[in-house]
XYZ file of N, CA and C in Angstrom:
642
model
N 126.315 142.747 57.727
C 126.231 142.009 56.469
C 124.927 142.278 55.712
N 124.152 143.260 56.157
C 122.896 143.555 55.470
C 123.155 144.015 54.033
N 122.359 143.514 53.099
C 122.476 144.015 51.726
C 121.127 144.470 51.185
N 120.064 144.227 51.954
C 118.740 144.746 51.605
C 118.171 145.453 52.819
N 117.952 146.748 52.687
C 117.243 147.502 53.720
C 115.821 147.645 53.202
N 114.908 146.838 53.725
C 113.542 146.737 53.195
C 112.854 148.078 53.028
N 112.240 148.262 51.864
C 111.622 149.548 51.545
C 110.514 149.963 52.495
N 109.755 149.004 53.014
C 108.614 149.344 53.873
C 109.047 149.817 55.254
N 110.241 149.456 55.674
C 110.669 149.846 57.016
C 112.085 150.363 57.047
N 112.441 151.181 56.065
C 113.826 151.658 55.986
C 113.907 153.153 56.251
N 115.075 153.580 56.678
C 115.334 154.997 56.911
C 116.780 155.284 56.527
N 116.982 156.337 55.737
C 118.325 156.718 55.298
C 118.563 158.190 55.631
N 119.784 158.518 55.945
C 120.140 159.914 56.204
C 120.164 160.664 54.871
N 119.405 161.745 54.805
C 119.206 162.473 53.548
C 120.507 162.961 52.900
N 121.451 163.540 53.647
C 122.688 164.002 52.986
C 123.419 162.885 52.248
N 123.445 161.703 52.852
C 124.139 160.575 52.217
C 123.329 160.019 51.054
N 122.008 160.103 51.182
C 121.137 159.662 50.093
C 121.351 160.548 48.867
N 121.548 161.842 49.097
C 121.805 162.772 47.991
C 123.185 162.542 47.381
N 124.135 162.124 48.195
C 125.502 161.902 47.696
C 125.557 160.807 46.641
N 124.678 159.809 46.771
C 124.689 158.705 45.806
C 123.737 158.954 44.646
N 123.046 160.102 44.656
C 122.149 160.430 43.556
C 120.730 159.938 43.737
N 120.373 159.536 44.970
C 119.001 159.113 45.236
C 118.663 157.758 44.626
N 117.380 157.514 44.518
C 116.903 156.248 43.971
C 117.174 156.140 42.475
N 117.426 154.919 42.031
C 117.465 154.641 40.594
C 116.041 154.316 40.139
N 115.674 154.807 38.975
C 114.319 154.554 38.480
C 114.286 153.416 37.468
N 115.433 152.885 37.115
C 115.484 151.806 36.121
C 115.686 150.459 36.796
N 114.917 150.194 37.829
C 115.037 148.930 38.552
C 113.662 148.483 39.025
N 113.387 147.180 39.018
C 112.090 146.692 39.497
C 111.985 146.608 41.013
N 113.120 146.667 41.716
C 113.116 146.591 43.186
C 113.975 147.723 43.733
N 113.347 148.851 44.009
C 114.098 150.044 44.383
C 114.780 149.923 45.735
N 114.265 149.095 46.638
C 114.904 148.985 47.954
C 116.234 148.221 47.870
N 116.252 147.115 47.108
C 117.506 146.387 46.919
C 118.503 147.258 46.164
N 117.987 147.968 45.144
C 118.856 148.809 44.321
C 119.518 149.895 45.160
N 118.732 150.573 46.008
C 119.289 151.669 46.806
C 120.253 151.143 47.864
N 119.903 150.022 48.488
C 120.782 149.458 49.513
C 122.150 149.125 48.938
N 122.164 148.397 47.823
C 123.434 148.015 47.207
C 124.155 149.223 46.618
N 123.399 150.209 46.151
C 124.009 151.419 45.604
C 124.774 152.164 46.690
N 124.178 152.268 47.883
C 124.828 152.984 48.975
C 126.016 152.195 49.517
N 125.865 150.868 49.615
C 126.980 150.048 50.085
C 128.129 150.098 49.083
N 127.786 150.088 47.798
C 128.795 150.161 46.742
C 129.552 151.489 46.811
N 128.845 152.550 47.143
C 129.444 153.896 47.175
C 130.291 154.091 48.441
N 129.726 153.758 49.594
C 130.408 154.026 50.862
C 131.237 152.845 51.361
N 130.893 151.646 50.914
C 131.479 150.468 51.514
C 130.771 150.180 52.828
N 130.997 149.028 53.412
C 130.339 148.726 54.686
C 131.344 148.418 55.797
N 132.595 148.755 55.549
C 133.619 148.502 56.562
C 133.683 149.646 57.568
N 133.557 150.866 57.082
C 133.595 152.032 57.953
C 132.235 152.688 58.112
N 131.244 152.182 57.398
C 129.889 152.717 57.470
C 128.946 151.604 57.908
N 127.931 151.970 58.685
C 127.012 150.976 59.237
C 125.674 151.017 58.514
N 125.281 149.873 57.989
C 123.947 149.702 57.429
C 123.228 148.740 58.374
N 122.509 149.310 59.303
C 122.013 148.532 60.432
C 120.619 147.967 60.249
N 120.272 147.090 61.189
C 118.965 146.451 61.218
C 118.451 146.490 62.648
N 117.234 146.972 62.828
C 116.646 147.054 64.157
C 115.647 145.915 64.326
N 116.000 144.947 65.170
C 115.155 143.762 65.350
C 113.845 144.080 66.069
N 113.801 145.177 66.824
C 112.588 145.482 67.577
C 111.748 146.578 66.929
N 112.060 146.959 65.700
C 111.251 147.955 64.997
C 109.936 147.325 64.546
N 108.847 148.054 64.693
C 107.525 147.563 64.282
C 106.935 148.511 63.248
N 106.538 147.964 62.121
C 105.854 148.767 61.107
C 104.813 147.891 60.432
N 103.897 148.518 59.725
C 102.801 147.789 59.105
C 102.796 148.040 57.602
N 102.504 147.006 56.850
C 102.433 147.123 55.396
C 101.290 146.252 54.902
N 100.693 146.624 53.788
C 99.553 145.889 53.257
C 100.015 144.626 52.530
N 99.359 143.501 52.770
C 99.739 142.257 52.091
C 98.950 142.066 50.797
N 99.411 141.116 50.005
C 98.619 140.697 48.847
C 97.574 139.708 49.336
N 96.513 139.518 48.546
C 95.397 138.698 49.004
C 95.140 137.465 48.150
N 95.727 137.420 46.958
C 95.446 136.304 46.052
C 96.757 135.716 45.539
N 96.714 134.427 45.166
C 97.919 133.755 44.697
C 98.511 134.435 43.478
N 97.662 134.891 42.547
C 98.170 135.542 41.343
C 98.950 136.802 41.693
N 98.446 137.562 42.661
C 99.141 138.763 43.105
C 100.430 138.407 43.829
N 100.389 137.313 44.594
C 101.584 136.884 45.320
C 102.684 136.468 44.345
N 102.297 135.751 43.278
C 103.275 135.354 42.268
C 103.861 136.579 41.582
N 102.991 137.565 41.262
C 103.464 138.795 40.621
C 104.424 139.548 41.535
N 104.116 139.572 42.829
C 104.986 140.245 43.799
C 106.340 139.556 43.887
N 106.323 138.223 44.032
C 107.569 137.480 44.159
C 108.369 137.491 42.864
N 107.683 137.579 41.726
C 108.380 137.710 40.443
C 109.185 139.000 40.411
N 108.573 140.097 40.842
C 109.280 141.378 40.875
C 110.453 141.306 41.840
N 110.238 140.689 42.992
C 111.306 140.585 43.988
C 112.472 139.771 43.455
N 112.194 138.596 42.917
C 113.261 137.708 42.460
C 113.978 138.276 41.238
N 113.203 138.779 40.290
C 113.806 139.370 39.101
C 114.672 140.566 39.481
N 114.153 141.396 40.400
C 114.925 142.547 40.855
C 116.172 142.146 41.609
N 116.084 141.076 42.393
C 117.256 140.592 43.127
C 118.337 140.107 42.165
N 117.934 139.311 41.163
C 118.889 138.825 40.165
C 119.535 140.004 39.439
N 118.704 140.948 39.038
C 119.182 142.117 38.294
C 120.218 142.893 39.086
N 119.932 143.139 40.375
C 120.833 143.944 41.201
C 122.096 143.176 41.575
N 121.999 141.864 41.766
C 123.201 141.086 42.070
C 124.146 141.053 40.875
N 123.565 140.966 39.672
C 124.396 140.997 38.462
C 124.990 142.389 38.273
N 124.185 143.398 38.488
C 124.628 144.780 38.323
C 125.764 145.115 39.289
N 125.724 144.553 40.493
C 126.730 144.841 41.523
C 127.648 143.650 41.759
N 127.883 142.859 40.728
C 128.684 141.638 40.873
C 130.127 141.922 41.293
N 130.633 143.142 41.028
C 132.016 143.460 41.406
C 132.196 143.550 42.924
N 131.094 143.642 43.663
C 131.180 143.685 45.121
C 131.400 142.294 45.704
N 131.126 141.274 44.896
C 131.254 139.902 45.355
C 132.705 139.435 45.226
N 133.222 138.823 46.275
C 134.616 138.364 46.312
C 135.578 139.520 46.015
N 135.287 140.670 46.622
C 136.068 141.880 46.392
C 137.204 141.979 47.417
N 138.420 142.219 46.937
C 139.608 142.278 47.799
C 140.037 143.718 48.109
N 139.238 144.702 47.746
C 139.664 146.096 47.876
C 139.783 146.562 49.322
N 139.130 145.873 50.243
C 139.143 146.318 51.626
C 138.041 147.306 51.933
N 137.251 147.637 50.938
C 136.141 148.578 51.117
C 134.967 147.911 51.825
N 134.869 146.604 51.649
C 133.763 145.847 52.233
C 134.308 144.831 53.234
N 133.481 144.459 54.197
C 133.907 143.450 55.150
C 134.025 142.098 54.448
N 134.863 141.253 54.987
C 135.085 139.937 54.395
C 133.788 139.126 54.369
N 133.038 139.153 55.478
C 131.808 138.372 55.553
C 130.775 138.848 54.541
N 130.738 140.143 54.293
C 129.779 140.680 53.321
C 130.156 140.266 51.906
N 131.395 140.450 51.528
C 131.833 140.229 50.159
C 132.036 138.759 49.815
N 132.480 137.980 50.798
C 132.809 136.583 50.519
C 131.774 135.596 51.064
N 130.812 136.100 51.834
C 129.817 135.183 52.391
C 128.386 135.630 52.106
N 128.040 136.868 52.501
C 126.627 137.285 52.424
C 126.136 137.400 50.984
N 126.855 138.108 50.134
C 126.413 138.250 48.743
C 126.445 136.913 47.994
N 127.521 136.116 48.115
C 127.484 134.793 47.471
C 126.345 133.919 48.001
N 126.043 134.052 49.307
C 124.945 133.278 49.889
C 123.609 133.699 49.291
N 123.460 135.004 49.017
C 122.228 135.487 48.394
C 122.058 134.888 47.000
N 123.160 134.808 46.255
C 123.112 134.211 44.926
C 122.821 132.717 45.019
N 123.448 132.049 45.991
C 123.216 130.622 46.171
C 121.782 130.349 46.609
N 121.201 131.292 47.343
C 119.825 131.140 47.801
C 118.839 131.009 46.654
N 119.156 131.635 45.531
C 118.295 131.524 44.353
C 118.287 130.088 43.835
N 119.430 129.423 43.931
C 119.515 128.020 43.513
C 118.725 127.139 44.468
N 118.789 127.460 45.756
C 118.072 126.681 46.767
C 116.571 126.718 46.521
N 116.069 127.868 46.025
C 114.638 127.998 45.747
C 114.176 126.929 44.769
N 115.080 126.538 43.865
C 114.720 125.530 42.867
C 114.414 124.181 43.504
N 114.882 123.964 44.735
C 114.629 122.688 45.415
C 113.316 122.703 46.187
N 112.656 123.857 46.256
C 111.421 123.984 47.030
C 110.350 122.974 46.663
N 109.966 122.891 45.380
C 108.936 121.916 44.996
C 109.330 120.478 45.308
N 110.618 120.158 45.221
C 111.079 118.808 45.539
C 110.750 118.458 46.987
N 111.007 119.413 47.903
C 110.695 119.170 49.309
C 109.194 119.058 49.520
N 108.422 119.880 48.776
C 106.967 119.826 48.898
C 106.426 118.485 48.434
N 106.832 118.049 47.246
C 106.370 116.775 46.706
C 106.828 115.609 47.573
N 108.038 115.735 48.133
C 108.548 114.675 49.003
C 107.707 114.551 50.261
N 107.319 115.682 50.837
C 106.502 115.649 52.048
C 105.121 115.081 51.767
N 104.526 115.466 50.623
C 103.215 114.917 50.246
C 103.316 113.415 50.009
N 104.367 113.007 49.313
C 104.590 111.586 49.063
C 104.745 110.822 50.373
N 105.462 111.432 51.326
C 105.682 110.779 52.614
C 104.365 110.548 53.338
N 103.457 111.522 53.263
C 102.166 111.380 53.931
C 101.280 110.360 53.223
N 101.235 110.434 51.883
C 100.378 109.508 51.124
C 100.850 108.067 51.249
N 102.162 107.883 51.337
C 102.701 106.528 51.450
C 102.850 106.087 52.904
N 102.358 106.934 53.810
C 102.422 106.664 55.251
C 103.860 106.474 55.737
N 104.776 107.159 55.075
C 106.181 107.124 55.479
C 106.414 108.245 56.494
N 105.996 107.968 57.715
C 106.043 109.009 58.729
C 107.468 109.374 59.129
N 108.386 108.444 58.976
C 109.781 108.731 59.314
C 110.356 109.791 58.373
N 109.994 109.682 57.083
C 110.458 110.671 56.116
C 109.847 112.029 56.419
N 108.544 112.026 56.702
C 107.875 113.286 57.024
C 108.442 113.888 58.300
N 108.712 113.022 59.286
C 109.297 113.504 60.539
C 110.681 114.089 60.295
N 111.445 113.444 59.400
C 112.773 113.956 59.080
C 112.713 115.331 58.440
N 111.757 115.528 57.523
C 111.595 116.836 56.883
C 111.152 117.881 57.904
N 110.267 117.479 58.807
C 109.803 118.404 59.848
C 110.942 118.801 60.773
N 111.781 117.832 61.133
C 112.934 118.127 61.991
C 113.927 119.038 61.282
N 114.049 118.862 59.960
C 114.919 119.737 59.176
C 114.427 121.172 59.239
N 113.114 121.354 59.104
C 112.537 122.691 59.205
C 112.711 123.240 60.617
N 112.498 122.381 61.616
C 112.643 122.816 63.008
C 114.072 123.269 63.292
N 115.043 122.528 62.766
C 116.449 122.913 62.940
C 116.719 124.271 62.284
N 116.165 124.463 61.077
C 116.321 125.748 60.390
C 115.695 126.871 61.193
N 114.513 126.586 61.768
C 113.827 127.574 62.594
C 114.636 127.897 63.843
N 115.216 126.874 64.470
C 116.048 127.090 65.652
C 117.251 127.969 65.328
N 117.867 127.707 64.180
C 119.025 128.500 63.760
C 118.624 129.960 63.550
N 117.440 130.168 62.956
C 116.953 131.534 62.720
C 116.629 132.234 64.024
N 115.936 131.537 64.921
C 115.540 132.135 66.194
C 116.734 132.453 67.074
N 117.806 131.682 66.929
C 119.005 131.922 67.739
C 119.598 133.293 67.459
N 119.310 133.846 66.275
C 119.849 135.154 65.893
C 118.843 136.281 66.094
N 117.761 136.011 66.846
C 116.743 137.027 67.102
C 116.671 137.301 68.610
N 117.485 138.227 69.100
C 117.540 138.467 70.548
C 116.296 139.124 71.125
N 115.447 139.719 70.278
C 114.288 140.442 70.776
C 113.077 139.543 71.007
N 113.144 138.286 70.569
C 112.032 137.357 70.764
C 112.239 136.622 72.082
N 111.208 136.601 72.918
C 111.328 135.970 74.226
C 111.443 134.449 74.095
N 111.936 133.817 75.155
C 112.099 132.367 75.150
C 110.750 131.673 74.981
N 109.718 132.177 75.672
C 108.385 131.567 75.575
C 107.830 131.656 74.152
N 108.054 132.798 73.486
C 107.584 132.943 72.107
C 108.374 132.034 71.168
N 109.646 131.846 71.439
C 110.464 130.947 70.623
C 109.954 129.508 70.743
N 109.574 129.115 71.956
C 109.045 127.757 72.171
C 107.735 127.575 71.417
N 106.885 128.603 71.429
C 105.616 128.536 70.704
C 105.850 128.378 69.202
N 106.822 129.113 68.672
C 107.130 129.027 67.247
C 107.662 127.646 66.871
N 108.468 127.075 67.750
C 108.998 125.729 67.490
C 107.874 124.701 67.482
N 106.939 124.839 68.422
C 105.794 123.921 68.471
C 104.905 124.074 67.243
N 104.904 125.255 66.672
C 104.077 125.532 65.501
C 104.745 125.072 64.209
N 105.995 124.646 64.292
C 106.775 124.334 63.095
C 106.150 123.283 62.177
N 105.461 122.238 62.689
C 104.837 121.294 61.747
C 103.827 121.962 60.822
N 102.981 122.853 61.381
C 102.021 123.573 60.545
C 102.742 124.569 59.648
N 103.816 125.131 60.170
C 104.602 126.078 59.387
C 105.208 125.403 58.162
N 105.511 124.114 58.295
C 106.076 123.367 57.173
C 105.103 123.354 55.997
N 103.815 123.196 56.283
C 102.798 123.186 55.223
C 102.715 124.552 54.551
N 102.701 125.599 55.366
C 102.603 126.962 54.814
C 103.820 127.301 53.964
N 104.989 126.940 54.451
C 106.214 127.246 53.711
C 106.311 126.426 52.429
N 105.676 125.258 52.398
C 105.657 124.457 51.183
C 104.922 125.187 50.078
N 103.816 125.843 50.435
C 103.054 126.620 49.457
C 103.876 127.800 48.965
N 104.501 128.513 49.902
C 105.311 129.673 49.539
C 106.499 129.257 48.676
N 107.133 128.139 49.011
C 108.296 127.697 48.248
C 107.923 127.379 46.808
N 106.718 126.844 46.600
C 106.268 126.536 45.247
C 106.033 127.825 44.463
N 105.461 128.830 45.123
C 105.231 130.126 44.482
C 106.564 130.797 44.159
N 107.520 130.713 45.084
C 108.852 131.270 44.840
C 109.510 130.575 43.650
N 109.288 129.274 43.516
C 109.838 128.509 42.400
C 109.278 129.029 41.073
N 107.964 129.228 41.022
C 107.328 129.745 39.811
C 107.879 131.120 39.460
N 107.992 131.986 40.484
C 108.498 133.343 40.264
C 109.936 133.319 39.749
N 110.747 132.401 40.280
C 112.141 132.325 39.855
C 112.251 131.844 38.412
N 111.448 130.856 38.041
C 111.459 130.372 36.661
C 111.046 131.486 35.702
N 110.019 132.255 36.068
C 109.598 133.387 35.238
C 110.696 134.448 35.173
N 111.451 134.601 36.269
C 112.551 135.569 36.286
C 113.648 135.165 35.309
N 113.915 133.866 35.231
C 114.938 133.386 34.305
C 114.586 133.720 32.861
N 113.276 133.776 32.562
C 112.840 134.103 31.206
C 113.133 135.567 30.870
N 113.295 136.373 31.921
C 113.570 137.803 31.721
C 115.044 138.128 31.922
N 115.885 137.085 31.992
C 117.283 137.286 32.376
C 118.042 138.145 31.366
N 117.649 138.134 30.114
C 118.349 138.946 29.114
C 118.227 140.423 29.438
N 117.094 140.815 30.010
C 116.940 142.202 30.437
C 117.778 142.476 31.673
N 117.886 141.469 32.539
C 118.592 141.656 33.800
C 120.079 141.885 33.603
N 120.656 141.334 32.557
C 122.097 141.480 32.361
C 122.457 142.710 31.538
N 121.467 143.448 31.089
C 121.714 144.678 30.348
C 121.352 145.850 31.239
N 122.360 146.526 31.717
C 122.129 147.642 32.635
C 121.200 148.685 32.014
N 120.185 149.047 32.797
C 119.251 150.059 32.337
C 118.100 149.518 31.528
N 118.023 148.193 31.367
C 116.964 147.628 30.557
C 115.927 146.865 31.379
N 116.002 146.955 32.676
C 115.057 146.214 33.505
C 113.694 146.891 33.522
N 112.645 146.078 33.623
C 111.304 146.641 33.771
C 111.247 147.404 35.089
N 110.665 148.593 35.055
C 110.561 149.354 36.281
C 109.124 149.840 36.515
N 108.186 149.222 35.804
C 106.794 149.601 36.000
C 106.323 149.235 37.395
N 105.521 150.088 37.980
C 105.060 149.859 39.338
C 103.545 149.858 39.348
N 102.970 148.714 39.720
C 101.518 148.593 39.805
C 101.144 148.078 41.189
N 100.334 148.866 41.897
C 99.911 148.457 43.228
C 98.913 147.306 43.126
N 99.000 146.372 44.071
C 98.011 145.307 44.125
C 96.731 145.858 44.727
N 95.613 145.178 44.521
C 94.349 145.638 45.079
C 94.396 145.567 46.603
N 93.786 146.529 47.261
C 93.819 146.602 48.722
C 92.450 146.241 49.304
């Protein structure tokens, strides 16, 4: 059900990459664009677009909030652009794509954009819970995050049981960190909506590439 093969850690067979015409240059997120382009061309029922859970690679991070917002803006805007561009793959009955991919994974990706809009609400709710000494509310939000973390870890066979326990114990602090990220994702998504007119016009997306400071 993969629909994004991350650019920093991806590998494609060259003959098949040439068959689809290589990378598109009119997109702000070339990894999402290429992944969906190849799936659109070959389908994913008879072809495998795999994910290696034990692959290790290194990439440079951003260092400042302004850069992080700019990065997430490109990601979200590019995701919206590519989902609209490849909307015919969603709820597709042709048999070219697996049912879970066409009727679950892609719609879930679109729904995930809506979920981002609730991020600040959860952040403000958690802050309110602490300021008002409503520990039950804060505990409920923490348990919600822990449940989400458990669901995610259940699908990661390469992580040891001891490491999974450590991550679960770390979940309260993780809730604070994710609150910050969710707020940044919210800002990036709102800015993406302002660029939506470009996103719905094929070939009109910004494709400028500027590296962040290292």
